[in-house]
mmCIF file of C-alpha atoms in Angstrom:
data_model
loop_
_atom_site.group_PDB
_atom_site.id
_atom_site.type_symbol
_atom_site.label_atom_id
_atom_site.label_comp_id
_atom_site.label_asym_id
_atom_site.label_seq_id
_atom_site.Cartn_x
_atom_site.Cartn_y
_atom_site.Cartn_z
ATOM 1 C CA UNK U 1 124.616 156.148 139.391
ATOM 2 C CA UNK U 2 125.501 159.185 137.301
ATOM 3 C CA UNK U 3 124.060 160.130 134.109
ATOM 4 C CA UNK U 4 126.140 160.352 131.247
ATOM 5 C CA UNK U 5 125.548 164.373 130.691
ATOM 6 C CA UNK U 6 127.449 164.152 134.475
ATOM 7 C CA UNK U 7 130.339 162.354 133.707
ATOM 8 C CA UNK U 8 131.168 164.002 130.404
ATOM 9 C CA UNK U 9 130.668 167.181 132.755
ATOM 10 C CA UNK U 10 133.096 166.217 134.620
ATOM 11 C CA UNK U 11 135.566 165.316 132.340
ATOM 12 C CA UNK U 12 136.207 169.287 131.337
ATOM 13 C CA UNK U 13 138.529 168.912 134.345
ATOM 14 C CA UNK U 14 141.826 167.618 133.889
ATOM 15 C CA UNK U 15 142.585 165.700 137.187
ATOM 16 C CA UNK U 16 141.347 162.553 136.618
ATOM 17 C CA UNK U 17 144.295 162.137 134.202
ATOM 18 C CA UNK U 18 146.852 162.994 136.837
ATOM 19 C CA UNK U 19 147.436 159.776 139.555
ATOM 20 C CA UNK U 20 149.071 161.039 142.400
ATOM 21 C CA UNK U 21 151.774 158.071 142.062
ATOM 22 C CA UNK U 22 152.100 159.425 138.205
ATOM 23 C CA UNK U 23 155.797 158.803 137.755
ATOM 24 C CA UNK U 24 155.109 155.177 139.021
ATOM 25 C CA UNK U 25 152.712 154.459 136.380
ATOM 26 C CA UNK U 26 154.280 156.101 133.661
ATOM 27 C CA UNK U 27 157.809 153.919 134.303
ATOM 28 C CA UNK U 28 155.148 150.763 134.661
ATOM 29 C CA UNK U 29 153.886 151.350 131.181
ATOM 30 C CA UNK U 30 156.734 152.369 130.106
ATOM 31 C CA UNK U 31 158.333 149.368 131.152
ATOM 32 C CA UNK U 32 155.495 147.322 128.806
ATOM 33 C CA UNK U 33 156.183 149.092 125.840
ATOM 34 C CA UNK U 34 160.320 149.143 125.946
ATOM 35 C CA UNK U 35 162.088 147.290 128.254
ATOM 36 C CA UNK U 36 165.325 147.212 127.151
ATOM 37 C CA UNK U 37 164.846 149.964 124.180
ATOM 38 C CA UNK U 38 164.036 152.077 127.164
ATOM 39 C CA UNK U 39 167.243 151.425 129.163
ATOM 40 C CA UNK U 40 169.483 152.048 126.670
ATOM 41 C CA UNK U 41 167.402 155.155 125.172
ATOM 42 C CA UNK U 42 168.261 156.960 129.075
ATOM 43 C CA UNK U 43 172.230 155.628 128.710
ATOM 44 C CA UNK U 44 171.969 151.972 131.489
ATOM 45 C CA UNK U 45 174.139 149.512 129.584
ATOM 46 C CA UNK U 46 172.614 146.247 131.387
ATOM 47 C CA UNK U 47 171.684 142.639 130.170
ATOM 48 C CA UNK U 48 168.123 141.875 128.902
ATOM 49 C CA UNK U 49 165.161 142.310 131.335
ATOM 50 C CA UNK U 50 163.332 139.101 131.693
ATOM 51 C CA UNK U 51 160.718 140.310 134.244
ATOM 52 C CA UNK U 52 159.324 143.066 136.231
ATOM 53 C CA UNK U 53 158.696 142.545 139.325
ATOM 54 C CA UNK U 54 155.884 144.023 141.713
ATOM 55 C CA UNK U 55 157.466 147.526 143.039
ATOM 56 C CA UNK U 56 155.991 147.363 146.604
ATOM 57 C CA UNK U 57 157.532 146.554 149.352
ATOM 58 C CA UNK U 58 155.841 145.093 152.707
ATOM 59 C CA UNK U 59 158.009 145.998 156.042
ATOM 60 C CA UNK U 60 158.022 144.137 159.037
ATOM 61 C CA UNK U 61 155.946 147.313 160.328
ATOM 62 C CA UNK U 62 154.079 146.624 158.058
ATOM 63 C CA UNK U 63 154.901 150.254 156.351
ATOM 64 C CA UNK U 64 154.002 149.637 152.179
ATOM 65 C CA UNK U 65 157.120 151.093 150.660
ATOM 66 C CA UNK U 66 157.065 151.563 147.017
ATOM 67 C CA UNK U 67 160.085 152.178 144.081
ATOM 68 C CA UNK U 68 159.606 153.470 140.556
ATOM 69 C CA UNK U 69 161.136 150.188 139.078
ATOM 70 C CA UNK U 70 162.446 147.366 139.438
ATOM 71 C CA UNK U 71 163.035 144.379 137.076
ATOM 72 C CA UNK U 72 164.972 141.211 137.078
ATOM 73 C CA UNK U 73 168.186 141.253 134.296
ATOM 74 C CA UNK U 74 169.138 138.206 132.295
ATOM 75 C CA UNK U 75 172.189 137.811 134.693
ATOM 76 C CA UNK U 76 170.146 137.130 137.543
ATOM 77 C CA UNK U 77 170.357 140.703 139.458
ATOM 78 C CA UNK U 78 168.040 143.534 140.172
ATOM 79 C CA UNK U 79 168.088 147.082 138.446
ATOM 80 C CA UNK U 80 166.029 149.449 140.809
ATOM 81 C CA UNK U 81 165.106 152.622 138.589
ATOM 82 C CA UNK U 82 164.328 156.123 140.736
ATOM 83 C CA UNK U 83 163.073 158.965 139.223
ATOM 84 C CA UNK U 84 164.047 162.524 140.698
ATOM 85 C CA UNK U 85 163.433 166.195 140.002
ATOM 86 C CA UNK U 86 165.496 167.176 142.965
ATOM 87 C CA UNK U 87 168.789 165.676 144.856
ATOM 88 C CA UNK U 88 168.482 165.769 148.572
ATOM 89 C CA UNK U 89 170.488 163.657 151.380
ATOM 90 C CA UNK U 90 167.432 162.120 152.469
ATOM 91 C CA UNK U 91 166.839 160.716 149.128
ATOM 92 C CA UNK U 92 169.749 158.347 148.940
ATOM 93 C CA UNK U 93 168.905 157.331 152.703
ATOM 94 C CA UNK U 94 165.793 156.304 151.274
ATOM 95 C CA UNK U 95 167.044 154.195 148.207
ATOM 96 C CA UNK U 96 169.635 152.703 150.364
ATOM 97 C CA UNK U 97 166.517 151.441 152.685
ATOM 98 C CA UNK U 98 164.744 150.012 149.486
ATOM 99 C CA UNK U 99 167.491 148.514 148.398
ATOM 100 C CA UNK U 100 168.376 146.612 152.116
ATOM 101 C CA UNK U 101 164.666 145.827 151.962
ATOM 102 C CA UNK U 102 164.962 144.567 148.732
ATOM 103 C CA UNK U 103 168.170 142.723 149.048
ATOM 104 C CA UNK U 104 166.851 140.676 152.065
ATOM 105 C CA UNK U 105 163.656 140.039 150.027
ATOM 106 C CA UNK U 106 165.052 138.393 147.031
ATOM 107 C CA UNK U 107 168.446 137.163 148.150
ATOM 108 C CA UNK U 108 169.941 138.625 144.795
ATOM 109 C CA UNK U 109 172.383 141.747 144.090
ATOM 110 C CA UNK U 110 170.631 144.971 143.453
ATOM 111 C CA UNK U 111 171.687 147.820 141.478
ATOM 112 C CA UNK U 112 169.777 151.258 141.270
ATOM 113 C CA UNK U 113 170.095 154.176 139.371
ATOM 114 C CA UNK U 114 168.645 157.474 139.410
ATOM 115 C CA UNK U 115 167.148 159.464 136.562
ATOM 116 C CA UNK U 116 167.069 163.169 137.478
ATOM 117 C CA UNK U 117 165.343 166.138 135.333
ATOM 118 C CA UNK U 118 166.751 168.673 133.181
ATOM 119 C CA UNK U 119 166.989 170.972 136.311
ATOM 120 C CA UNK U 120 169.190 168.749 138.039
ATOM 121 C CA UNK U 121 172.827 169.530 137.035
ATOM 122 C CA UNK U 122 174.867 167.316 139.422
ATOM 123 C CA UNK U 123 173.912 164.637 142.654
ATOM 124 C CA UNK U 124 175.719 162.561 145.140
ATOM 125 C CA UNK U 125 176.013 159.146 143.704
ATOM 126 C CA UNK U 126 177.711 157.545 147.425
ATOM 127 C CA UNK U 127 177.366 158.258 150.812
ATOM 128 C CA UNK U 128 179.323 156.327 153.553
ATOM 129 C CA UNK U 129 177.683 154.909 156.526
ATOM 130 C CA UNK U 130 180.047 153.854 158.917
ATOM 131 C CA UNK U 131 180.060 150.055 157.736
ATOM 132 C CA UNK U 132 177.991 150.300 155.368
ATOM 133 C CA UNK U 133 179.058 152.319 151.470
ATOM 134 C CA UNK U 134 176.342 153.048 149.272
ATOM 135 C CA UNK U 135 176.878 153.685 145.610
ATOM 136 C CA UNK U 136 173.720 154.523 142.492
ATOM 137 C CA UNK U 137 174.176 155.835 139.137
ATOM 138 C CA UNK U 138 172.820 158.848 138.542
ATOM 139 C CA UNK U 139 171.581 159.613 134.691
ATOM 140 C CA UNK U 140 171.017 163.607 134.207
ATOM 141 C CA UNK U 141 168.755 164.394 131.283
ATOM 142 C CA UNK U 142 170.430 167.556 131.181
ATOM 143 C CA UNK U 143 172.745 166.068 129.148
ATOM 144 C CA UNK U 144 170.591 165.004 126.715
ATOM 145 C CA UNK U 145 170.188 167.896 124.045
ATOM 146 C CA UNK U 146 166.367 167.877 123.558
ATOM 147 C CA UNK U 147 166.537 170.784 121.256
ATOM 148 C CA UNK U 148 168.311 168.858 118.403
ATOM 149 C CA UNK U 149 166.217 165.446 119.507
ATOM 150 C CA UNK U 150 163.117 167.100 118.940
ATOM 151 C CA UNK U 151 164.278 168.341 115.552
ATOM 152 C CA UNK U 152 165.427 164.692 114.804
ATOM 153 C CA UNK U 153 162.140 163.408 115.873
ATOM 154 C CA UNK U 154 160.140 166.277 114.117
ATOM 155 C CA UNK U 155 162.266 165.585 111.003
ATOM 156 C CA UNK U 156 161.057 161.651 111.119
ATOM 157 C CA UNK U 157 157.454 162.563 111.727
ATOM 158 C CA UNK U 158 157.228 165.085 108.745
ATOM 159 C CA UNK U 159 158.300 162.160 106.514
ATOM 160 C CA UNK U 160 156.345 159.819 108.114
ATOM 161 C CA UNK U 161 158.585 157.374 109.173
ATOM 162 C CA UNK U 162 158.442 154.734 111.332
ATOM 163 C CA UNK U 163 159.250 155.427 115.461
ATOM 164 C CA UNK U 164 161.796 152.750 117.287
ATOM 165 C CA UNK U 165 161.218 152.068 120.727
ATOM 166 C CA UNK U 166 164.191 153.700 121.838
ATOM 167 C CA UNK U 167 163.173 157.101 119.742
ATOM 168 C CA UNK U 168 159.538 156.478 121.515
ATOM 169 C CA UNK U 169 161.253 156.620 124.827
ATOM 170 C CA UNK U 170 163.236 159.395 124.399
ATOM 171 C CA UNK U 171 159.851 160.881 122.906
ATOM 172 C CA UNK U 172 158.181 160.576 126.338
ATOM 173 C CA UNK U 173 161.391 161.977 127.748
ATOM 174 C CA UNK U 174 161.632 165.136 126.015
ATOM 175 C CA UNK U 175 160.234 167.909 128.128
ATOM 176 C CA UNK U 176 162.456 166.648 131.174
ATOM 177 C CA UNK U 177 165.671 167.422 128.560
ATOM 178 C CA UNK U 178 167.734 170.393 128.452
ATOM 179 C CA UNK U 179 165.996 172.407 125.998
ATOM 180 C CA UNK U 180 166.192 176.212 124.815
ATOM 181 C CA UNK U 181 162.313 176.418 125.077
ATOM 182 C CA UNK U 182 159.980 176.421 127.637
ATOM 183 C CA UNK U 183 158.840 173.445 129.321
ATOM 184 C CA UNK U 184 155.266 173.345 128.520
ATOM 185 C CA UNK U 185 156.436 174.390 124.625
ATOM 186 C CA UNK U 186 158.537 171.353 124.729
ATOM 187 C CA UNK U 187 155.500 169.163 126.016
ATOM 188 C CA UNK U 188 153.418 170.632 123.026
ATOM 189 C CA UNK U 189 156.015 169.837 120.729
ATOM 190 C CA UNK U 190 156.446 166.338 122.099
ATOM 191 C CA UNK U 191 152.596 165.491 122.078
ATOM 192 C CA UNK U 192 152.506 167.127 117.972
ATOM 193 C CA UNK U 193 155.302 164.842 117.209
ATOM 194 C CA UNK U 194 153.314 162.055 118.842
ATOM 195 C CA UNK U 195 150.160 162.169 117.056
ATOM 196 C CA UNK U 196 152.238 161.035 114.074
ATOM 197 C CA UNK U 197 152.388 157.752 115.562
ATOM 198 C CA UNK U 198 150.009 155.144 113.284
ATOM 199 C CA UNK U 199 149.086 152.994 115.886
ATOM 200 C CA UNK U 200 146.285 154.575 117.842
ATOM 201 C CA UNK U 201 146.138 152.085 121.150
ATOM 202 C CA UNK U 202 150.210 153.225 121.089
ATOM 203 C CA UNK U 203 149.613 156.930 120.667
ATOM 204 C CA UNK U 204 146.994 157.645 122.903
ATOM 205 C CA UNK U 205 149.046 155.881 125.648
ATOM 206 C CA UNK U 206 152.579 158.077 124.827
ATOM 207 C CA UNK U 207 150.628 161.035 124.749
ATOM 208 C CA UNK U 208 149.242 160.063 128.196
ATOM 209 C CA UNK U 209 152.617 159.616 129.549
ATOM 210 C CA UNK U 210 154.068 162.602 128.490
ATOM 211 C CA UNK U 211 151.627 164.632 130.031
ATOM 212 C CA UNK U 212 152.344 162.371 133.304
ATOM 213 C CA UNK U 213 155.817 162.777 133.021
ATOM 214 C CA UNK U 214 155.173 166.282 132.807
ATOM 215 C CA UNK U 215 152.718 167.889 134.573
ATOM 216 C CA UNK U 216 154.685 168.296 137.785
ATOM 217 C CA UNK U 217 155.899 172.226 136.056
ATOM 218 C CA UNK U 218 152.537 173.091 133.786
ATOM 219 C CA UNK U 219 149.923 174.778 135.471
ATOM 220 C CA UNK U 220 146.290 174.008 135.013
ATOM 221 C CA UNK U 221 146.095 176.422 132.262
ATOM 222 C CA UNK U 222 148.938 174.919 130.209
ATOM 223 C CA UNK U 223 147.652 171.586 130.904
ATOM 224 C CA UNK U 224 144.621 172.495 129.728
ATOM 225 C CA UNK U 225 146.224 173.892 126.361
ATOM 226 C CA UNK U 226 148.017 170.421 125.987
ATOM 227 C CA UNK U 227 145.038 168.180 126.229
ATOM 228 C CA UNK U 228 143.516 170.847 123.908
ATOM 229 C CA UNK U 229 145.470 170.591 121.130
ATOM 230 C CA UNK U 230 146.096 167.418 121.839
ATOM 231 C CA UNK U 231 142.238 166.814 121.481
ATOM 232 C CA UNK U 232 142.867 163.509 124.186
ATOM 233 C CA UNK U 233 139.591 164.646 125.661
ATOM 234 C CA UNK U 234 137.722 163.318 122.651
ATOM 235 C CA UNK U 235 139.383 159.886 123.376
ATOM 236 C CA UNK U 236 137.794 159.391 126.791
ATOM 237 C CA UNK U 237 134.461 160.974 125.178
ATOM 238 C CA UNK U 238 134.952 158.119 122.904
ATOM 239 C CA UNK U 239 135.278 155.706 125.380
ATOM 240 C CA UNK U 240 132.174 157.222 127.404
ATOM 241 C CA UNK U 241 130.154 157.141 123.981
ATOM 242 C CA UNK U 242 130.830 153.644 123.240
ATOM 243 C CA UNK U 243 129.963 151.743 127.326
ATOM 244 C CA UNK U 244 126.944 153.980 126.999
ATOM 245 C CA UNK U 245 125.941 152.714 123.666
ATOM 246 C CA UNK U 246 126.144 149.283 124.674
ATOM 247 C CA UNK U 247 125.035 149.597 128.216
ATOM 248 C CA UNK U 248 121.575 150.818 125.878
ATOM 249 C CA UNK U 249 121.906 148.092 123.488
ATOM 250 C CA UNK U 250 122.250 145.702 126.221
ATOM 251 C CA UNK U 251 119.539 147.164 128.055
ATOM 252 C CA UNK U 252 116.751 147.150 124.863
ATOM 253 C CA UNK U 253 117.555 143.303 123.990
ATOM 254 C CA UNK U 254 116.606 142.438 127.857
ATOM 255 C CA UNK U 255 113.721 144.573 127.911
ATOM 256 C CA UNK U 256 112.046 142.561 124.881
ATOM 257 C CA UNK U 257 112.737 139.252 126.611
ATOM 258 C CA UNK U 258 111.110 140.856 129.320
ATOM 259 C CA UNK U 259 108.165 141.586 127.183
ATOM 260 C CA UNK U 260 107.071 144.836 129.728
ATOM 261 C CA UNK U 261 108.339 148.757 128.951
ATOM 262 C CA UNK U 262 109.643 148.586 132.973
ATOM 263 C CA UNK U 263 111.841 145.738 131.871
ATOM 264 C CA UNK U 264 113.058 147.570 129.135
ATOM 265 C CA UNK U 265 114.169 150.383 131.762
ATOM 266 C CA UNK U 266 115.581 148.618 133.986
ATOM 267 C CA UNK U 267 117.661 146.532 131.482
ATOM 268 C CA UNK U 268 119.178 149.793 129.744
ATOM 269 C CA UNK U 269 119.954 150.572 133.563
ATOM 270 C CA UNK U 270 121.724 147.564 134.042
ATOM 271 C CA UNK U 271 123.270 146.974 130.419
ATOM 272 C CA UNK U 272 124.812 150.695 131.112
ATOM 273 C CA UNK U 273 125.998 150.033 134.620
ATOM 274 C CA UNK U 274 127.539 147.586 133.388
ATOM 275 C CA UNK U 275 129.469 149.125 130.738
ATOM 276 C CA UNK U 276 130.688 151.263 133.164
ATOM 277 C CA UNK U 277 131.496 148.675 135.473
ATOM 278 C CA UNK U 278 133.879 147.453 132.091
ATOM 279 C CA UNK U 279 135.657 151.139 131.835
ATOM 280 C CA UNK U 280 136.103 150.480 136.001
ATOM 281 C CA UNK U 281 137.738 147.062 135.652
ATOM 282 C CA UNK U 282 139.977 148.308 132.855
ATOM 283 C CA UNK U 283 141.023 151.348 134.757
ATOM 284 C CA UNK U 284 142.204 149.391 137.865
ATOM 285 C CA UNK U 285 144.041 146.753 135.781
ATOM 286 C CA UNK U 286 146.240 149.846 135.116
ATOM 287 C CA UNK U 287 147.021 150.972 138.301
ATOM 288 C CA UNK U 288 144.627 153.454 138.561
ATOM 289 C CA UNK U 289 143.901 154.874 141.936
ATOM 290 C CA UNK U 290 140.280 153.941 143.413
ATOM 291 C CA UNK U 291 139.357 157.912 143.778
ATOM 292 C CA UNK U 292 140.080 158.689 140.316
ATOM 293 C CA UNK U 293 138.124 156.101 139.110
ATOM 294 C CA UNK U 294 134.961 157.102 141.170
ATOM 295 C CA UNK U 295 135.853 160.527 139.544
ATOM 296 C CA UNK U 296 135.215 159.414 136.421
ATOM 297 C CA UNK U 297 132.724 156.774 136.211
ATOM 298 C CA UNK U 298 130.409 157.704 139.455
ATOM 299 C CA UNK U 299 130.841 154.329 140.794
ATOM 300 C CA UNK U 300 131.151 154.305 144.900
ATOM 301 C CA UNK U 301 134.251 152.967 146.529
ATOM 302 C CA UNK U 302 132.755 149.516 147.123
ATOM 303 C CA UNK U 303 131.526 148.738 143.843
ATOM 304 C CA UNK U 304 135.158 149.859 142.683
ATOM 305 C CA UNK U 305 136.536 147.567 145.840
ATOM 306 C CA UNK U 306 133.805 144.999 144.715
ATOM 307 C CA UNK U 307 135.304 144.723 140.883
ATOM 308 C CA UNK U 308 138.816 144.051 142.069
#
């Protein structure tokens, strides 16, 4: 087990924040928060959502295949979401496999569009087959004006006014939007505009998804500036602070039933493996990947396995 001097040690470096299926996640939580605020904010005029539904799917080669999104509309079809920051050939192979896959899984239509990034300027939305024609909207941020957004949003936050889900998404959304600024200058400005949200659970989890969303063009260094003055390193010290507090609390009330000083050690052991056993269970509830959770709490694989 690590000490906590260790972990907080560890937590100067900024990986454990990055999953390596980040855009999955971020569209999963995003999904929580918006729904249909969110499909509207990016421009896809559908009926309501009325559930999302698990984005794996299981091959008869038993190949795991996995899509950004997918959730069942209020007319009884599928919207499959992709999110791109290139357009290659290969890519629309792939979503026409998902979608086959998915088709002959649920029996029900399926339509899919693509999201692509600022740097995307036009895509192939069909490709023919032979017998088979297959057709996605595509959805360019770049024509999104995130220079006048941000000055909306900037505008609201100065006056302290209340965010809509749709202006949350769209928050989140930002740096991938054709903007006169840099990239990483656009993620700063989108995390200082976020901080003005009241709701703490709500801002520490947009501010965590726009650094998701986009990391894929900051280096280290700018990442590290973000989470900086973004101070988001203090939240997971906060988190630390408060399982290690009441791993020791735990730990002293056992030790006096015990009656014996070695009881009292061994129940702050336990009563602070077990708080970190809590941070574990929370962190795989959402989606987290096993190795970034041994990262971060010093738990092996099979007591992460064993929690599941």
């Amino acid at each position: 087990m690590k000490k906590k001097g260790d972990i907080l040690k560890e937590n100067k470096s900024t990986s454990y924040l990055i999953h390596r299926n980040n855009y999955d996640i971020v569209f999963k939580c995003i999904s929580e928060l918006f729904q249909d605020d969110f499909l509207h904010a990016i421009g896809i005029d559908v009926g309501h959502v009325v559930q999302m539904i698990p984005t794996n799917i299981i091959t008869v080669e038993t190949t795991d295949l996995e899509v950004d999104f997918l959730c069942l509309l209020d007319d009884d079809t599928y919207l499959h979401l992709e999110f791109q920051t290139t357009s290659k050939q290969e890519d629309l192979d792939r979503f026409m496999k998902y979608d086959a896959l998915l088709y002959d899984k649920y029996k029900k239509p399926v339509r899919t569009a693509v999201i692509y990034g600022a740097d995307v300027l036009s895509a192939k939305s069909e490709c023919n087959y032979g017998s088979i024609t297959y057709h996605v909207s595509n959805i360019f941020l770049n024509n999104y004006d995130g220079d006048m957004i941000t000055v909306e949003l900037m505008k609201k936050a100065e006056n302290e006014e209340e965010f809509s889900q749709e202006e949350l998404a769209k928050l989140i959304l930002l740096p991938l939007m054709k903007t006169s600024e840099s990239r990483s200058e656009r993620v700063i400005d989108s995390g200082q505009i976020a901080r003005k949200i009241k709701n703490e659970e709500i801002q520490n989890r947009i501010l965590a998804m726009i650094l998701a969303m986009s990391h894929k063009f900051l280096s280290d260094e700018q990442i590290d500036e973000f989470l900086e003055v973004m101070e988001m390193n203090k939240v997971f010290e906060a988190i630390e602070k408060k399982a290690w507090e009441k791993g020791i609390a735990k730990g002293i009330e056992q030790g006096i039933e015990q009656g014996i000083e070695k009881g009292i050690e061994q129940g702050i052991e336990k009563g602070l493996e077990k708080g970190i056993q809590g941070i574990a269970e929370k962190m795989l509830k959402e989606n987290v990947d096993i190795k970034t959770i041994k990262k971060f709490t010093g738990l092996s694989e099979e007591e992460i396995k064993n929690l599941q």
